[in-house]
Amino acid sequence: MKNFTSVHDVKHPQSLVKQTLEIKTNGQRSEVGRNKTLALIFFNPSLRTRLSTQKAATNLGMDVIVINISEDGWNIEFEDGSVMDGSTQEHIKDAVKVISGYCDLMGVRTFANLEDPQEDYREKVLQKFMKHATVPVISLESATLHPLQSLTDLATIAETNISCPKVVLSWAPHPKALPQAVANSFLQWIAKTDAEITLTHPKGYELCEEFTGGATITNDQEEALANADFVYTKNWSSYANYGQMPVVENDWTISQQKMDLTNDGKFMHCLPIRRNVVATDKVINQSLVFKQAKNREYAAQAVLQNLLEEL
Ligand code: AN0
Ligand code: CP
């Protein structure tokens, strides 16, 4: 594995899932990262990704340096050839080259701006890192994908040992427009498993077709939930009407009554979650969300280990 930015960077996604669970079972400590440094660059907030990746790196004996670049760094210029006489002070190509000199692996978090779909879907910021970094790049969530989360989600499903599970990906309400990254990425990874996947969302919240192949799609949430083994829930804003939030008439919050339609289904969410908006307290309290959050550490460690072995 040369970089970790999507499922396409991974030769055998199922082996990486297995490796994640082996790390969980057999203990985390190793010295494979001794004398190596991981740089974590955040353009956007994070709790889980930041701490789990940092912990995973420490488990491998690595040193970690972290910067919230939007707050602590100079204002970054992204356009090639621009005359930088305005508010930006440092060009991305210079910043990434400099960061490369301080580390052996580099992680970057950069959310969608939800204004220009072309810019987001061609991964403007992540691609600049890929272009200018001289060390492997790990996505800590990009404009359109969140592969560390998806690897974790597959491992969390796999450790329940339900074969050919029925997995539902359901849209849920949220007061602010959110990216499609978690949902896109989950679909991309779950397609590599034996799961039967149903996607449900209100009209107007269709995802980019690049990611929905192989999924059964319905606007009827209750129909989708029938007999589900896993209910993966996430809000996202419109893709077609990019970044907008078309009005939704029905109640899409996941309640206990809705979970009762499932096959004793397990509720999943990447967190952070708006309680009693996305799902009710009762549903969240009986869910897999904390297992998912903890599994982020093992997934990050599996990814770091693979990248370190190829240095
Ligand atoms: C982000 C998102 O929806 O992409 C991060 C999720 C891991 N969520 C929020 O901004 C609330
Ligand atoms: N699930 C997840 O990526 O959480 P953070 O945004 O807190 O890192």
Tab-separated table of C-alpha atoms and ligand atoms in Angstrom:
chain	number	residue	atom	x	y	z
A	1	MET	CA	0.000	0.000	0.000
A	2	LYS	CA	1.572	3.314	-1.127
A	3	ASN	CA	-1.088	5.745	0.196
A	4	PHE	CA	-4.406	5.313	1.998
A	5	THR	CA	-6.988	7.607	0.447
A	6	SER	CA	-9.740	5.218	-0.690
A	7	VAL	CA	-10.567	1.518	-0.949
A	8	HIS	CA	-8.787	1.578	-4.328
A	9	ASP	CA	-5.429	1.980	-2.564
A	10	VAL	CA	-5.933	-1.365	-0.802
A	11	LYS	CA	-5.183	-4.573	-2.698
A	12	HIS	CA	-7.215	-6.823	-0.391
A	13	PRO	CA	-9.699	-4.824	1.737
A	14	GLN	CA	-10.900	-7.982	3.516
A	15	SER	CA	-7.316	-8.824	4.585
A	16	LEU	CA	-6.985	-5.339	6.067
A	17	VAL	CA	-10.235	-5.892	7.984
A	18	LYS	CA	-8.832	-9.206	9.264
A	19	GLN	CA	-5.568	-7.541	10.227
A	20	THR	CA	-7.509	-4.837	12.120
A	21	LEU	CA	-9.292	-7.494	14.178
A	22	GLU	CA	-6.049	-9.439	14.747
A	23	ILE	CA	-4.442	-6.298	16.183
A	24	LYS	CA	-7.479	-5.928	18.451
A	25	THR	CA	-7.261	-9.553	19.651
A	26	ASN	CA	-3.530	-10.051	19.887
A	27	GLY	CA	-2.455	-6.775	21.445
A	28	GLN	CA	-1.283	-3.600	19.862
A	29	ARG	CA	2.352	-3.074	20.772
A	30	SER	CA	5.050	-3.260	18.127
A	31	GLU	CA	8.293	-1.452	17.319
A	32	VAL	CA	7.821	-1.263	13.546
A	33	GLY	CA	7.464	2.529	13.750
A	34	ARG	CA	10.503	3.218	15.897
A	35	ASN	CA	12.400	6.330	14.691
A	36	LYS	CA	9.583	7.188	12.295
A	37	THR	CA	7.385	10.274	12.527
A	38	LEU	CA	3.731	10.704	11.589
A	39	ALA	CA	2.446	14.212	10.809
A	40	LEU	CA	-1.312	14.788	11.184
A	41	ILE	CA	-2.624	17.893	9.405
A	42	PHE	CA	-6.139	19.073	10.246
A	43	PHE	CA	-8.014	21.649	8.181
A	44	ASN	CA	-11.196	20.650	10.082
A	45	PRO	CA	-12.135	19.532	13.611
A	46	SER	CA	-11.743	15.964	14.849
A	47	LEU	CA	-11.958	13.980	18.063
A	48	ARG	CA	-11.828	10.285	17.067
A	49	THR	CA	-9.595	10.454	14.008
A	50	ARG	CA	-7.051	12.609	15.746
A	51	LEU	CA	-6.846	10.602	18.969
A	52	SER	CA	-7.174	7.103	17.495
A	53	THR	CA	-4.531	7.703	14.830
A	54	GLN	CA	-2.206	9.266	17.371
A	55	LYS	CA	-2.740	6.305	19.733
A	56	ALA	CA	-2.213	3.802	16.905
A	57	ALA	CA	1.060	5.485	15.942
A	58	THR	CA	2.238	5.422	19.563
A	59	ASN	CA	1.392	1.699	19.752
A	60	LEU	CA	3.839	1.217	16.862
A	61	GLY	CA	6.588	3.250	18.532
A	62	MET	CA	6.177	6.257	16.207
A	63	ASP	CA	6.525	9.926	17.085
A	64	VAL	CA	3.541	12.085	16.146
A	65	ILE	CA	3.299	15.774	15.279
A	66	VAL	CA	-0.104	17.411	14.889
A	67	ILE	CA	-1.183	20.784	13.488
A	68	ASN	CA	-4.632	22.355	13.177
A	69	ILE	CA	-3.442	24.137	10.097
A	70	SER	CA	-6.470	26.415	9.614
A	71	GLU	CA	-5.972	27.875	13.094
A	72	ASP	CA	-2.243	27.592	13.760
A	73	GLY	CA	-0.723	27.772	10.276
A	74	TRP	CA	-0.419	30.541	7.714
A	75	ASN	CA	-3.336	31.138	5.339
A	76	ILE	CA	-2.810	28.634	2.542
A	77	GLU	CA	-2.970	29.438	-1.185
A	78	PHE	CA	-4.185	26.565	-3.384
A	79	GLU	CA	-4.110	28.084	-6.887
A	80	ASP	CA	-1.031	27.441	-9.014
A	81	GLY	CA	0.545	30.550	-10.475
A	82	SER	CA	-1.469	32.978	-8.368
A	83	VAL	CA	0.036	36.332	-7.428
A	84	MET	CA	-0.064	36.067	-3.653
A	85	ASP	CA	-0.642	39.704	-2.804
A	86	GLY	CA	-3.914	39.051	-0.948
A	87	SER	CA	-4.757	37.268	2.301
A	88	THR	CA	-2.878	33.984	1.668
A	89	GLN	CA	0.670	33.810	2.967
A	90	GLU	CA	1.929	30.330	2.078
A	91	HIS	CA	1.415	28.162	-0.998
A	92	ILE	CA	0.189	24.600	-0.474
A	93	LYS	CA	3.098	23.260	-2.570
A	94	ASP	CA	5.620	24.852	-0.210
A	95	ALA	CA	3.779	23.830	2.951
A	96	VAL	CA	3.441	20.178	1.898
A	97	LYS	CA	7.076	19.991	0.817
A	98	VAL	CA	8.178	21.407	4.163
A	99	ILE	CA	5.925	19.028	6.159
A	100	SER	CA	7.316	16.082	4.133
A	101	GLY	CA	10.778	16.940	5.403
A	102	TYR	CA	9.701	16.467	9.011
A	103	CYS	CA	7.896	13.122	8.709
A	104	ASP	CA	7.793	9.633	7.192
A	105	LEU	CA	3.976	9.438	6.844
A	106	MET	CA	1.462	12.259	6.541
A	107	GLY	CA	-2.273	12.303	7.349
A	108	VAL	CA	-4.593	15.074	6.200
A	109	ARG	CA	-8.203	15.965	7.032
A	110	THR	CA	-9.979	18.267	4.619
A	111	PHE	CA	-13.784	18.479	4.402
A	112	ALA	CA	-15.897	19.328	1.371
A	113	ASN	CA	-16.686	23.017	1.037
A	114	LEU	CA	-20.156	22.026	-0.296
A	115	GLU	CA	-20.147	24.929	-2.736
A	116	ASP	CA	-18.563	23.598	-5.921
A	117	PRO	CA	-19.149	19.868	-6.601
A	118	GLN	CA	-16.359	19.735	-9.205
A	119	GLU	CA	-13.838	21.107	-6.768
A	120	ASP	CA	-14.899	18.703	-3.996
A	121	TYR	CA	-15.286	15.600	-6.173
A	122	ARG	CA	-11.891	16.062	-7.764
A	123	GLU	CA	-10.520	16.294	-4.215
A	124	LYS	CA	-8.784	19.603	-4.764
A	125	VAL	CA	-6.951	19.741	-1.418
A	126	LEU	CA	-6.123	16.048	-1.001
A	127	GLN	CA	-4.783	15.931	-4.567
A	128	LYS	CA	-2.421	18.822	-3.821
A	129	PHE	CA	-1.062	16.826	-0.883
A	130	MET	CA	-0.666	13.728	-3.083
A	131	LYS	CA	1.132	15.786	-5.707
A	132	HIS	CA	3.575	17.610	-3.478
A	133	ALA	CA	4.171	15.137	-0.621
A	134	THR	CA	7.333	13.069	-0.797
A	135	VAL	CA	5.992	10.634	1.830
A	136	PRO	CA	2.849	8.418	1.796
A	137	VAL	CA	-0.435	10.252	2.401
A	138	ILE	CA	-3.282	8.998	4.598
A	139	SER	CA	-6.771	10.477	4.284
A	140	LEU	CA	-8.163	11.413	7.691
A	141	GLU	CA	-11.431	12.192	5.793
A	142	SER	CA	-11.378	14.059	2.534
A	143	ALA	CA	-14.036	15.975	0.620
A	144	THR	CA	-15.733	12.827	-0.680
A	145	LEU	CA	-14.416	9.843	1.326
A	146	HIS	CA	-13.538	8.682	4.847
A	147	PRO	CA	-11.621	5.416	4.389
A	148	LEU	CA	-10.314	5.024	7.972
A	149	GLN	CA	-13.918	5.204	9.186
A	150	SER	CA	-15.113	2.701	6.584
A	151	LEU	CA	-12.371	0.188	7.370
A	152	THR	CA	-13.404	0.464	11.027
A	153	ASP	CA	-17.059	-0.014	10.124
A	154	LEU	CA	-16.320	-3.173	8.143
A	155	ALA	CA	-14.241	-4.537	11.042
A	156	THR	CA	-17.067	-3.727	13.503
A	157	ILE	CA	-19.547	-5.598	11.300
A	158	ALA	CA	-17.130	-8.494	10.718
A	159	GLU	CA	-16.486	-9.055	14.414
A	160	THR	CA	-20.176	-9.873	14.978
A	161	ASN	CA	-19.709	-12.959	12.739
A	162	ILE	CA	-23.048	-12.557	10.943
A	163	SER	CA	-22.561	-13.995	7.474
A	164	CYS	CA	-24.116	-12.217	4.480
A	165	PRO	CA	-25.660	-9.538	6.758
A	166	LYS	CA	-28.435	-7.248	5.601
A	167	VAL	CA	-26.972	-3.752	5.998
A	168	VAL	CA	-29.067	-0.607	5.657
A	169	LEU	CA	-27.500	2.792	5.096
A	170	SER	CA	-30.121	5.318	6.157
A	171	TRP	CA	-30.108	9.085	5.789
A	172	ALA	CA	-31.159	10.908	8.982
A	173	PRO	CA	-31.933	14.542	9.783
A	174	HIS	CA	-29.339	17.145	10.775
A	175	PRO	CA	-29.671	20.915	11.257
A	176	LYS	CA	-26.640	21.774	9.087
A	177	ALA	CA	-25.481	20.677	5.655
A	178	LEU	CA	-22.922	17.850	5.898
A	179	PRO	CA	-20.665	16.228	3.283
A	180	GLN	CA	-21.486	12.928	1.557
A	181	ALA	CA	-18.029	11.527	2.416
A	182	VAL	CA	-18.937	9.017	5.138
A	183	ALA	CA	-21.854	7.604	3.132
A	184	ASN	CA	-19.906	7.430	-0.170
A	185	SER	CA	-17.001	5.722	1.527
A	186	PHE	CA	-19.159	3.236	3.450
A	187	LEU	CA	-20.813	2.167	0.172
A	188	GLN	CA	-17.447	1.837	-1.536
A	189	TRP	CA	-16.094	-0.484	1.182
A	190	ILE	CA	-19.237	-2.506	1.953
A	191	ALA	CA	-19.404	-3.399	-1.759
A	192	LYS	CA	-16.194	-5.409	-1.167
A	193	THR	CA	-17.977	-7.697	1.337
A	194	ASP	CA	-20.726	-10.347	1.183
A	195	ALA	CA	-23.261	-7.938	2.753
A	196	GLU	CA	-26.596	-7.198	1.116
A	197	ILE	CA	-26.823	-3.389	1.100
A	198	THR	CA	-29.948	-1.221	1.033
A	199	LEU	CA	-29.665	2.563	0.803
A	200	THR	CA	-32.604	4.663	1.980
A	201	HIS	CA	-33.000	8.441	1.885
A	202	PRO	CA	-35.678	11.045	1.160
A	203	LYS	CA	-36.144	12.267	-2.407
A	204	GLY	CA	-33.506	14.862	-3.257
A	205	TYR	CA	-30.767	13.161	-1.219
A	206	GLU	CA	-29.542	10.758	-3.931
A	207	LEU	CA	-25.807	10.093	-3.675
A	208	CYS	CA	-23.358	10.274	-6.561
A	209	GLU	CA	-23.977	7.208	-8.765
A	210	GLU	CA	-20.285	6.343	-8.678
A	211	PHE	CA	-20.871	4.943	-5.176
A	212	THR	CA	-24.368	3.458	-5.260
A	213	GLY	CA	-23.857	0.564	-7.707
A	214	GLY	CA	-24.932	-2.757	-6.172
A	215	ALA	CA	-27.163	-1.145	-3.520
A	216	THR	CA	-30.941	-1.472	-3.455
A	217	ILE	CA	-32.282	2.076	-3.190
A	218	THR	CA	-35.617	3.098	-1.676
A	219	ASN	CA	-37.226	6.287	-0.351
A	220	ASP	CA	-39.251	4.184	2.113
A	221	GLN	CA	-37.173	4.008	5.300
A	222	GLU	CA	-39.449	1.533	7.110
A	223	GLU	CA	-39.435	-0.854	4.143
A	224	ALA	CA	-35.621	-0.688	4.106
A	225	LEU	CA	-35.345	-1.403	7.835
A	226	ALA	CA	-37.353	-4.634	7.693
A	227	ASN	CA	-35.091	-7.531	8.755
A	228	ALA	CA	-31.920	-5.417	8.789
A	229	ASP	CA	-28.958	-6.776	10.781
A	230	PHE	CA	-27.178	-3.393	10.800
A	231	VAL	CA	-28.594	0.122	10.505
A	232	TYR	CA	-25.774	2.475	9.531
A	233	THR	CA	-27.110	5.997	9.847
A	234	LYS	CA	-25.682	9.252	8.558
A	235	ASN	CA	-26.842	12.644	7.418
A	236	TRP	CA	-25.624	14.120	4.166
A	237	SER	CA	-26.650	17.118	2.081
A	238	SER	CA	-27.906	16.915	-1.493
A	239	TYR	CA	-25.461	15.897	-4.221
A	240	ALA	CA	-27.617	16.888	-7.233
A	241	ASN	CA	-28.555	20.232	-5.697
A	242	TYR	CA	-25.087	20.448	-4.295
A	243	GLY	CA	-24.786	21.166	-0.571
A	244	GLN	CA	-28.468	22.092	-0.248
A	245	MET	CA	-30.928	20.597	2.237
A	246	PRO	CA	-34.209	19.893	0.410
A	247	VAL	CA	-37.216	19.955	2.780
A	248	VAL	CA	-38.131	16.532	4.187
A	249	GLU	CA	-41.741	15.977	5.282
A	250	ASN	CA	-41.514	12.603	7.055
A	251	ASP	CA	-39.747	11.760	10.296
A	252	TRP	CA	-36.380	10.147	9.458
A	253	THR	CA	-34.942	10.096	13.010
A	254	ILE	CA	-34.042	6.520	14.022
A	255	SER	CA	-36.257	5.622	16.987
A	256	GLN	CA	-36.681	2.407	18.968
A	257	GLN	CA	-39.965	1.747	17.118
A	258	LYS	CA	-38.031	1.806	13.849
A	259	MET	CA	-35.285	-0.447	15.237
A	260	ASP	CA	-38.054	-2.903	16.245
A	261	LEU	CA	-38.689	-3.450	12.507
A	262	THR	CA	-35.185	-4.894	12.110
A	263	ASN	CA	-33.793	-8.370	12.742
A	264	ASP	CA	-32.580	-7.355	16.212
A	265	GLY	CA	-30.471	-4.941	14.159
A	266	LYS	CA	-27.472	-3.071	15.480
A	267	PHE	CA	-27.381	0.708	15.106
A	268	MET	CA	-24.134	2.197	13.806
A	269	HIS	CA	-22.897	5.776	13.389
A	270	CYS	CA	-19.424	7.228	12.882
A	271	LEU	CA	-19.956	9.957	15.559
A	272	PRO	CA	-20.179	12.806	16.381
A	273	ILE	CA	-23.962	12.364	16.573
A	274	ARG	CA	-26.696	14.899	17.315
A	275	ARG	CA	-28.705	12.999	19.932
A	276	ASN	CA	-32.490	12.925	19.439
A	277	VAL	CA	-32.076	14.397	15.952
A	278	VAL	CA	-30.238	11.653	14.058
A	279	ALA	CA	-31.341	8.920	16.498
A	280	THR	CA	-32.943	8.815	19.922
A	281	ASP	CA	-30.971	8.413	23.143
A	282	LYS	CA	-32.360	4.905	23.617
A	283	VAL	CA	-31.152	3.754	20.191
A	284	ILE	CA	-27.703	5.303	20.634
A	285	ASN	CA	-27.251	3.873	24.130
A	286	GLN	CA	-27.795	0.284	22.868
A	287	SER	CA	-25.744	0.691	19.722
A	288	LEU	CA	-22.308	-0.200	18.363
A	289	VAL	CA	-21.118	3.419	18.245
A	290	PHE	CA	-18.572	3.140	21.060
A	291	LYS	CA	-17.256	-0.133	19.678
A	292	GLN	CA	-16.822	1.639	16.334
A	293	ALA	CA	-15.009	4.539	17.984
A	294	LYS	CA	-12.639	2.170	19.827
A	295	ASN	CA	-12.044	0.118	16.670
A	296	ARG	CA	-10.747	3.268	14.966
A	297	GLU	CA	-7.487	2.710	16.865
A	298	TYR	CA	-6.980	-0.819	15.488
A	299	ALA	CA	-7.947	0.195	11.943
A	300	ALA	CA	-5.516	3.118	12.009
A	301	GLN	CA	-2.804	0.818	13.342
A	302	ALA	CA	-3.388	-1.717	10.560
A	303	VAL	CA	-3.109	1.066	7.980
A	304	LEU	CA	0.032	2.608	9.521
A	305	GLN	CA	1.664	-0.813	9.810
A	306	ASN	CA	1.068	-1.546	6.120
A	307	LEU	CA	2.418	1.829	5.041
A	308	LEU	CA	5.479	1.540	7.313
A	309	GLU	CA	6.302	-1.905	5.931
A	310	GLU	CA	6.525	-0.423	2.428
A	311	LEU	CA	8.730	2.540	3.265
B	1	AN0	C1	-18.492	15.231	9.570
B	1	AN0	C2	-19.122	14.684	8.290
B	1	AN0	O1	-20.320	14.498	8.226
B	1	AN0	O2	-18.377	14.433	7.318
B	1	AN0	C3	-17.471	14.277	10.127
B	1	AN0	C4	-17.929	12.890	10.392
B	1	AN0	C5	-16.849	11.985	10.817
B	1	AN0	N1	-19.523	15.435	10.571
B	1	AN0	C6	-19.826	16.619	11.049
B	1	AN0	O3	-19.306	17.610	10.610
B	1	AN0	C7	-20.854	16.693	12.131
B	2	CP	N1	-15.824	9.602	13.108
B	2	CP	C1	-14.884	10.564	13.020
B	2	CP	O1	-14.110	10.642	12.067
B	2	CP	O2	-14.867	11.421	14.084
B	2	CP	P1	-14.000	12.760	14.202
B	2	CP	O3	-14.561	13.728	13.207
B	2	CP	O4	-14.194	13.194	15.617
B	2	CP	O5	-12.573	12.431	13.879
